[in-house]
mmCIF file of N, CA, C and O in Angstrom:
data_model
loop_
_atom_site.group_PDB
_atom_site.id
_atom_site.type_symbol
_atom_site.label_atom_id
_atom_site.label_comp_id
_atom_site.label_asym_id
_atom_site.label_seq_id
_atom_site.Cartn_x
_atom_site.Cartn_y
_atom_site.Cartn_z
ATOM 1 N N TYR A 1 23.597 33.157 -6.227
ATOM 2 C CA TYR A 1 22.912 32.025 -5.646
ATOM 3 C C TYR A 1 22.127 32.456 -4.434
ATOM 4 O O TYR A 1 22.266 33.580 -3.961
ATOM 5 N N GLU A 2 21.300 31.597 -3.899
ATOM 6 C CA GLU A 2 20.470 31.927 -2.744
ATOM 7 C C GLU A 2 21.051 31.329 -1.469
ATOM 8 O O GLU A 2 21.701 30.292 -1.493
ATOM 9 N N SER A 3 20.769 32.016 -0.374
ATOM 10 C CA SER A 3 21.153 31.512 0.942
ATOM 11 C C SER A 3 20.130 32.010 1.950
ATOM 12 O O SER A 3 19.743 33.175 1.920
ATOM 13 N N THR A 4 19.696 31.147 2.836
ATOM 14 C CA THR A 4 18.735 31.546 3.870
ATOM 15 C C THR A 4 19.422 31.791 5.205
ATOM 16 O O THR A 4 18.761 32.139 6.181
ATOM 17 N N ASP A 5 20.721 31.606 5.263
ATOM 18 C CA ASP A 5 21.472 31.754 6.507
ATOM 19 C C ASP A 5 22.786 32.466 6.203
ATOM 20 O O ASP A 5 23.774 31.843 5.816
ATOM 21 N N GLN A 6 22.802 33.792 6.380
ATOM 22 C CA GLN A 6 23.970 34.571 5.992
ATOM 23 C C GLN A 6 25.213 34.175 6.788
ATOM 24 O O GLN A 6 26.290 34.042 6.221
ATOM 25 N N HIS A 7 25.089 33.977 8.087
ATOM 26 C CA HIS A 7 26.245 33.588 8.887
ATOM 27 C C HIS A 7 26.729 32.190 8.496
ATOM 28 O O HIS A 7 27.927 31.954 8.361
ATOM 29 N N GLY A 8 25.789 31.270 8.312
ATOM 30 C CA GLY A 8 26.156 29.926 7.861
ATOM 31 C C GLY A 8 26.809 29.954 6.494
ATOM 32 O O GLY A 8 27.769 29.212 6.230
ATOM 33 N N ASN A 9 26.316 30.820 5.614
ATOM 34 C CA ASN A 9 26.902 30.974 4.285
ATOM 35 C C ASN A 9 28.347 31.442 4.392
ATOM 36 O O ASN A 9 29.231 30.948 3.692
ATOM 37 N N TRP A 10 28.598 32.389 5.300
ATOM 38 C CA TRP A 10 29.954 32.894 5.483
ATOM 39 C C TRP A 10 30.886 31.772 5.957
ATOM 40 O O TRP A 10 31.983 31.597 5.423
ATOM 41 N N LEU A 11 30.432 30.988 6.949
ATOM 42 C CA LEU A 11 31.257 29.881 7.433
ATOM 43 C C LEU A 11 31.515 28.852 6.331
ATOM 44 O O LEU A 11 32.632 28.335 6.191
ATOM 45 N N GLU A 12 30.485 28.559 5.547
ATOM 46 C CA GLU A 12 30.630 27.622 4.432
ATOM 47 C C GLU A 12 31.665 28.131 3.426
ATOM 48 O O GLU A 12 32.494 27.371 2.920
ATOM 49 N N CYS A 13 31.638 29.434 3.159
ATOM 50 C CA CYS A 13 32.563 30.016 2.190
ATOM 51 C C CYS A 13 33.995 30.067 2.702
ATOM 52 O O CYS A 13 34.940 30.021 1.914
ATOM 53 N N VAL A 14 34.177 30.171 4.027
ATOM 54 C CA VAL A 14 35.517 30.092 4.597
ATOM 55 C C VAL A 14 36.123 28.736 4.252
ATOM 56 O O VAL A 14 37.286 28.629 3.866
ATOM 57 N N LYS A 15 35.311 27.688 4.356
ATOM 58 C CA LYS A 15 35.786 26.335 4.059
ATOM 59 C C LYS A 15 35.945 26.087 2.565
ATOM 60 O O LYS A 15 36.927 25.504 2.123
ATOM 61 N N SER A 16 34.958 26.530 1.777
ATOM 62 C CA SER A 16 34.942 26.193 0.341
ATOM 63 C C SER A 16 35.704 27.178 -0.535
ATOM 64 O O SER A 16 35.992 26.883 -1.681
ATOM 65 N N ARG A 17 35.991 28.372 -0.008
ATOM 66 C CA ARG A 17 36.667 29.447 -0.749
ATOM 67 C C ARG A 17 35.773 30.088 -1.815
ATOM 68 O O ARG A 17 36.238 30.828 -2.651
ATOM 69 N N LYS A 18 34.459 29.790 -1.782
ATOM 70 C CA LYS A 18 33.529 30.454 -2.690
ATOM 71 C C LYS A 18 33.265 31.869 -2.178
ATOM 72 O O LYS A 18 33.535 32.171 -1.016
ATOM 73 N N GLN A 19 32.731 32.724 -3.036
ATOM 74 C CA GLN A 19 32.342 34.062 -2.621
ATOM 75 C C GLN A 19 31.057 33.977 -1.801
ATOM 76 O O GLN A 19 30.138 33.246 -2.166
ATOM 77 N N PRO A 20 30.961 34.704 -0.700
ATOM 78 C CA PRO A 20 29.729 34.682 0.099
ATOM 79 C C PRO A 20 28.591 35.410 -0.614
ATOM 80 O O PRO A 20 28.810 36.167 -1.553
ATOM 81 N N ILE A 21 27.378 35.177 -0.137
ATOM 82 C CA ILE A 21 26.190 35.780 -0.734
ATOM 83 C C ILE A 21 26.267 37.309 -0.666
ATOM 84 O O ILE A 21 25.823 38.001 -1.565
ATOM 85 N N SER A 22 26.826 37.860 0.419
ATOM 86 C CA SER A 22 27.029 39.305 0.541
ATOM 87 C C SER A 22 28.497 39.623 0.268
ATOM 88 O O SER A 22 29.377 38.966 0.815
ATOM 89 N N PRO A 23 28.759 40.641 -0.549
ATOM 90 C CA PRO A 23 30.157 41.018 -0.802
ATOM 91 C C PRO A 23 30.888 41.348 0.510
ATOM 92 O O PRO A 23 30.294 41.900 1.442
ATOM 93 N N ILE A 24 32.136 41.007 0.580
ATOM 94 C CA ILE A 24 32.928 41.181 1.795
ATOM 95 C C ILE A 24 32.944 42.637 2.246
ATOM 96 O O ILE A 24 32.800 42.928 3.431
ATOM 97 N N GLU A 25 33.086 43.579 1.330
ATOM 98 C CA GLU A 25 33.122 44.994 1.685
ATOM 99 C C GLU A 25 31.811 45.434 2.353
ATOM 100 O O GLU A 25 31.819 46.200 3.317
ATOM 101 N N ILE A 26 30.701 44.927 1.857
ATOM 102 C CA ILE A 26 29.403 45.265 2.455
ATOM 103 C C ILE A 26 29.326 44.732 3.892
ATOM 104 O O ILE A 26 28.888 45.430 4.814
ATOM 105 N N GLY A 27 29.759 43.507 4.104
ATOM 106 C CA GLY A 27 29.770 42.933 5.445
ATOM 107 C C GLY A 27 30.676 43.709 6.395
ATOM 108 O O GLY A 27 30.330 43.953 7.552
ATOM 109 N N HIS A 28 31.835 44.116 5.892
ATOM 110 C CA HIS A 28 32.779 44.886 6.701
ATOM 111 C C HIS A 28 32.158 46.211 7.132
ATOM 112 O O HIS A 28 32.214 46.589 8.304
ATOM 113 N N ARG A 29 31.549 46.917 6.194
ATOM 114 C CA ARG A 29 30.941 48.223 6.504
ATOM 115 C C ARG A 29 29.729 48.073 7.431
ATOM 116 O O ARG A 29 29.517 48.904 8.310
ATOM 117 N N ALA A 30 28.963 47.029 7.258
ATOM 118 C CA ALA A 30 27.805 46.805 8.128
ATOM 119 C C ALA A 30 28.264 46.562 9.566
ATOM 120 O O ALA A 30 27.693 47.100 10.519
ATOM 121 N N CYS A 31 29.303 45.770 9.731
ATOM 122 C CA CYS A 31 29.846 45.494 11.064
ATOM 123 C C CYS A 31 30.459 46.768 11.658
ATOM 124 O O CYS A 31 30.254 47.077 12.835
ATOM 125 N N SER A 32 31.187 47.520 10.845
ATOM 126 C CA SER A 32 31.803 48.767 11.313
ATOM 127 C C SER A 32 30.761 49.728 11.852
ATOM 128 O O SER A 32 30.963 50.369 12.890
ATOM 129 N N THR A 33 29.631 49.831 11.163
ATOM 130 C CA THR A 33 28.568 50.733 11.590
ATOM 131 C C THR A 33 28.102 50.389 13.005
ATOM 132 O O THR A 33 27.932 51.283 13.844
ATOM 133 N N CYS A 34 27.921 49.122 13.276
ATOM 134 C CA CYS A 34 27.479 48.695 14.607
ATOM 135 C C CYS A 34 28.541 49.005 15.666
ATOM 136 O O CYS A 34 28.216 49.490 16.763
ATOM 137 N N LEU A 35 29.795 48.737 15.360
ATOM 138 C CA LEU A 35 30.871 48.987 16.317
ATOM 139 C C LEU A 35 31.028 50.478 16.597
ATOM 140 O O LEU A 35 31.233 50.887 17.743
ATOM 141 N N LEU A 36 30.914 51.304 15.561
ATOM 142 C CA LEU A 36 31.028 52.749 15.736
ATOM 143 C C LEU A 36 29.881 53.289 16.593
ATOM 144 O O LEU A 36 30.078 54.161 17.445
ATOM 145 N N HIS A 37 28.707 52.757 16.372
ATOM 146 C CA HIS A 37 27.559 53.168 17.175
ATOM 147 C C HIS A 37 27.773 52.813 18.646
ATOM 148 O O HIS A 37 27.484 53.610 19.544
ATOM 149 N N HIS A 38 28.311 51.651 18.901
ATOM 150 C CA HIS A 38 28.579 51.215 20.274
ATOM 151 C C HIS A 38 29.592 52.145 20.952
ATOM 152 O O HIS A 38 29.406 52.541 22.111
ATOM 153 N N ILE A 39 30.653 52.511 20.231
ATOM 154 C CA ILE A 39 31.663 53.419 20.786
ATOM 155 C C ILE A 39 31.036 54.776 21.084
ATOM 156 O O ILE A 39 31.281 55.374 22.133
ATOM 157 N N THR A 40 30.195 55.266 20.181
ATOM 158 C CA THR A 40 29.522 56.548 20.387
ATOM 159 C C THR A 40 28.660 56.505 21.646
ATOM 160 O O THR A 40 28.659 57.445 22.450
ATOM 161 N N MET A 41 27.926 55.422 21.830
ATOM 162 C CA MET A 41 27.076 55.290 23.023
ATOM 163 C C MET A 41 27.922 55.266 24.298
ATOM 164 O O MET A 41 27.561 55.874 25.303
ATOM 165 N N LYS A 42 29.054 54.558 24.266
ATOM 166 C CA LYS A 42 29.906 54.482 25.457
ATOM 167 C C LYS A 42 30.507 55.843 25.799
ATOM 168 O O LYS A 42 30.639 56.195 26.964
ATOM 169 N N LEU A 43 30.885 56.603 24.765
ATOM 170 C CA LEU A 43 31.501 57.911 24.999
ATOM 171 C C LEU A 43 30.462 58.979 25.327
ATOM 172 O O LEU A 43 30.771 59.968 25.996
ATOM 173 N N GLY A 44 29.253 58.819 24.821
ATOM 174 C CA GLY A 44 28.197 59.780 25.085
ATOM 175 C C GLY A 44 28.376 61.118 24.403
ATOM 176 O O GLY A 44 27.933 62.148 24.917
ATOM 177 N N ARG A 45 29.038 61.108 23.260
ATOM 178 C CA ARG A 45 29.252 62.346 22.506
ATOM 179 C C ARG A 45 29.401 62.036 21.027
ATOM 180 O O ARG A 45 29.526 60.872 20.647
ATOM 181 N N LYS A 46 29.397 63.087 20.215
ATOM 182 C CA LYS A 46 29.574 62.897 18.779
ATOM 183 C C LYS A 46 31.014 62.499 18.478
ATOM 184 O O LYS A 46 31.952 62.956 19.142
ATOM 185 N N ILE A 47 31.152 61.646 17.487
ATOM 186 C CA ILE A 47 32.487 61.265 16.997
ATOM 187 C C ILE A 47 32.477 61.441 15.491
ATOM 188 O O ILE A 47 31.424 61.440 14.845
ATOM 189 N N TYR A 48 33.647 61.607 14.932
ATOM 190 C CA TYR A 48 33.764 61.851 13.489
ATOM 191 C C TYR A 48 34.680 60.797 12.889
ATOM 192 O O TYR A 48 35.842 60.697 13.259
ATOM 193 N N TRP A 49 34.138 60.007 11.978
ATOM 194 C CA TRP A 49 34.790 58.835 11.415
ATOM 195 C C TRP A 49 35.362 59.148 10.038
ATOM 196 O O TRP A 49 34.708 59.761 9.205
ATOM 197 N N ASP A 50 36.585 58.714 9.797
ATOM 198 C CA ASP A 50 37.207 58.806 8.474
ATOM 199 C C ASP A 50 37.137 57.413 7.863
ATOM 200 O O ASP A 50 37.895 56.519 8.250
ATOM 201 N N PRO A 51 36.215 57.169 6.896
ATOM 202 C CA PRO A 51 36.046 55.824 6.348
ATOM 203 C C PRO A 51 37.222 55.346 5.505
ATOM 204 O O PRO A 51 37.399 54.146 5.325
ATOM 205 N N VAL A 52 38.031 56.266 5.013
ATOM 206 C CA VAL A 52 39.200 55.864 4.219
ATOM 207 C C VAL A 52 40.302 55.344 5.135
ATOM 208 O O VAL A 52 40.859 54.266 4.921
ATOM 209 N N LYS A 53 40.606 56.105 6.188
ATOM 210 C CA LYS A 53 41.653 55.703 7.140
ATOM 211 C C LYS A 53 41.140 54.709 8.180
ATOM 212 O O LYS A 53 41.925 54.075 8.881
ATOM 213 N N GLU A 54 39.811 54.597 8.304
ATOM 214 C CA GLU A 54 39.174 53.761 9.320
ATOM 215 C C GLU A 54 39.675 54.108 10.715
ATOM 216 O O GLU A 54 40.034 53.243 11.518
ATOM 217 N N ARG A 55 39.667 55.393 10.984
ATOM 218 C CA ARG A 55 40.063 55.951 12.275
ATOM 219 C C ARG A 55 39.146 57.131 12.571
ATOM 220 O O ARG A 55 38.590 57.741 11.666
ATOM 221 N N PHE A 56 39.025 57.485 13.858
ATOM 222 C CA PHE A 56 38.277 58.668 14.225
ATOM 223 C C PHE A 56 39.143 59.896 13.989
ATOM 224 O O PHE A 56 40.360 59.854 14.180
ATOM 225 N N LYS A 57 38.507 60.975 13.592
ATOM 226 C CA LYS A 57 39.224 62.224 13.323
ATOM 227 C C LYS A 57 39.498 62.943 14.638
ATOM 228 O O LYS A 57 38.576 63.275 15.375
ATOM 229 N N ASN A 58 40.776 63.149 14.943
ATOM 230 C CA ASN A 58 41.199 63.927 16.113
ATOM 231 C C ASN A 58 40.568 63.447 17.413
ATOM 232 O O ASN A 58 40.095 64.257 18.216
ATOM 233 N N ASP A 59 40.565 62.144 17.646
ATOM 234 C CA ASP A 59 39.943 61.615 18.857
ATOM 235 C C ASP A 59 40.697 60.368 19.327
ATOM 236 O O ASP A 59 40.348 59.241 18.987
ATOM 237 N N ASP A 60 41.739 60.582 20.111
ATOM 238 C CA ASP A 60 42.563 59.467 20.588
ATOM 239 C C ASP A 60 41.782 58.515 21.486
ATOM 240 O O ASP A 60 41.991 57.306 21.437
ATOM 241 N N GLU A 61 40.880 59.059 22.299
ATOM 242 C CA GLU A 61 40.096 58.199 23.193
ATOM 243 C C GLU A 61 39.220 57.238 22.389
ATOM 244 O O GLU A 61 39.177 56.033 22.661
ATOM 245 N N ALA A 62 38.526 57.749 21.383
ATOM 246 C CA ALA A 62 37.680 56.894 20.550
ATOM 247 C C ALA A 62 38.532 55.893 19.768
ATOM 248 O O ALA A 62 38.165 54.722 19.647
ATOM 249 N N ASN A 63 39.664 56.325 19.242
ATOM 250 C CA ASN A 63 40.540 55.417 18.495
ATOM 251 C C ASN A 63 41.076 54.297 19.377
ATOM 252 O O ASN A 63 41.275 53.174 18.913
ATOM 253 N N SER A 64 41.268 54.587 20.663
ATOM 254 C CA SER A 64 41.771 53.540 21.563
ATOM 255 C C SER A 64 40.735 52.433 21.774
ATOM 256 O O SER A 64 41.067 51.335 22.206
ATOM 257 N N MET A 65 39.482 52.715 21.439
ATOM 258 C CA MET A 65 38.412 51.729 21.617
ATOM 259 C C MET A 65 38.206 50.856 20.380
ATOM 260 O O MET A 65 37.334 49.988 20.367
ATOM 261 N N LEU A 66 39.006 51.056 19.343
ATOM 262 C CA LEU A 66 38.863 50.282 18.109
ATOM 263 C C LEU A 66 39.457 48.876 18.218
ATOM 264 O O LEU A 66 39.203 48.025 17.379
ATOM 265 N N SER A 67 40.254 48.653 19.239
ATOM 266 C CA SER A 67 40.833 47.316 19.436
ATOM 267 C C SER A 67 40.959 47.065 20.933
ATOM 268 O O SER A 67 40.789 47.972 21.745
ATOM 269 N N ARG A 68 41.242 45.840 21.275
ATOM 270 C CA ARG A 68 41.437 45.487 22.678
ATOM 271 C C ARG A 68 42.605 44.523 22.776
ATOM 272 O O ARG A 68 43.011 43.912 21.789
ATOM 273 N N SER A 69 43.132 44.362 23.972
ATOM 274 C CA SER A 69 44.258 43.446 24.156
ATOM 275 C C SER A 69 43.800 42.016 23.884
ATOM 276 O O SER A 69 42.653 41.653 24.129
ATOM 277 N N GLN A 70 44.722 41.225 23.379
ATOM 278 C CA GLN A 70 44.407 39.844 23.017
ATOM 279 C C GLN A 70 44.797 38.903 24.151
ATOM 280 O O GLN A 70 45.722 39.176 24.904
ATOM 281 N N ARG A 71 44.046 37.802 24.256
ATOM 282 C CA ARG A 71 44.308 36.811 25.302
ATOM 283 C C ARG A 71 45.016 35.600 24.701
ATOM 284 O O ARG A 71 44.681 35.140 23.626
ATOM 285 N N TRP A 72 46.002 35.126 25.407
ATOM 286 C CA TRP A 72 46.703 33.904 25.009
ATOM 287 C C TRP A 72 45.742 32.740 25.101
ATOM 288 O O TRP A 72 44.939 32.707 26.027
ATOM 289 N N PRO A 73 45.698 31.816 24.216
ATOM 290 C CA PRO A 73 46.543 31.619 23.045
ATOM 291 C C PRO A 73 45.977 32.231 21.769
ATOM 292 O O PRO A 73 46.445 31.957 20.686
ATOM 293 N N TYR A 74 44.969 33.101 21.901
ATOM 294 C CA TYR A 74 44.313 33.689 20.722
ATOM 295 C C TYR A 74 44.970 35.010 20.353
ATOM 296 O O TYR A 74 44.338 36.055 20.355
ATOM 297 N N VAL A 75 46.242 34.965 20.050
ATOM 298 C CA VAL A 75 47.034 36.164 19.771
ATOM 299 C C VAL A 75 47.468 36.151 18.315
ATOM 300 O O VAL A 75 47.903 35.121 17.798
ATOM 301 N N ILE A 76 47.324 37.290 17.681
ATOM 302 C CA ILE A 76 47.812 37.456 16.310
ATOM 303 C C ILE A 76 49.118 38.219 16.392
ATOM 304 O O ILE A 76 49.158 39.364 16.839
ATOM 305 N N GLU A 77 50.190 37.583 16.011
ATOM 306 C CA GLU A 77 51.521 38.214 16.064
ATOM 307 C C GLU A 77 51.660 39.169 14.888
ATOM 308 O O GLU A 77 51.290 38.866 13.759
ATOM 309 N N ALA A 78 52.190 40.357 15.157
ATOM 310 C CA ALA A 78 52.393 41.358 14.089
ATOM 311 C C ALA A 78 53.638 41.040 13.295
ATOM 312 O O ALA A 78 54.539 40.429 13.709
#
């Protein structure tokens, strides 16, 4: 089907449970690319990404930047 608003389509699909116009895996990888680029810019050096493990190879500092502490009440309990 067609959609002129990808973000709106995603929100609509959250409510309706339909599949979004873009496959979920494609959206995940597109977002990951932007986040990885941001981490690289902050560190100012090359980083090496393992797409299967979704972790940086041998880089604890870069891996520590993959998440941040959560604020109450927006906490996801493990």
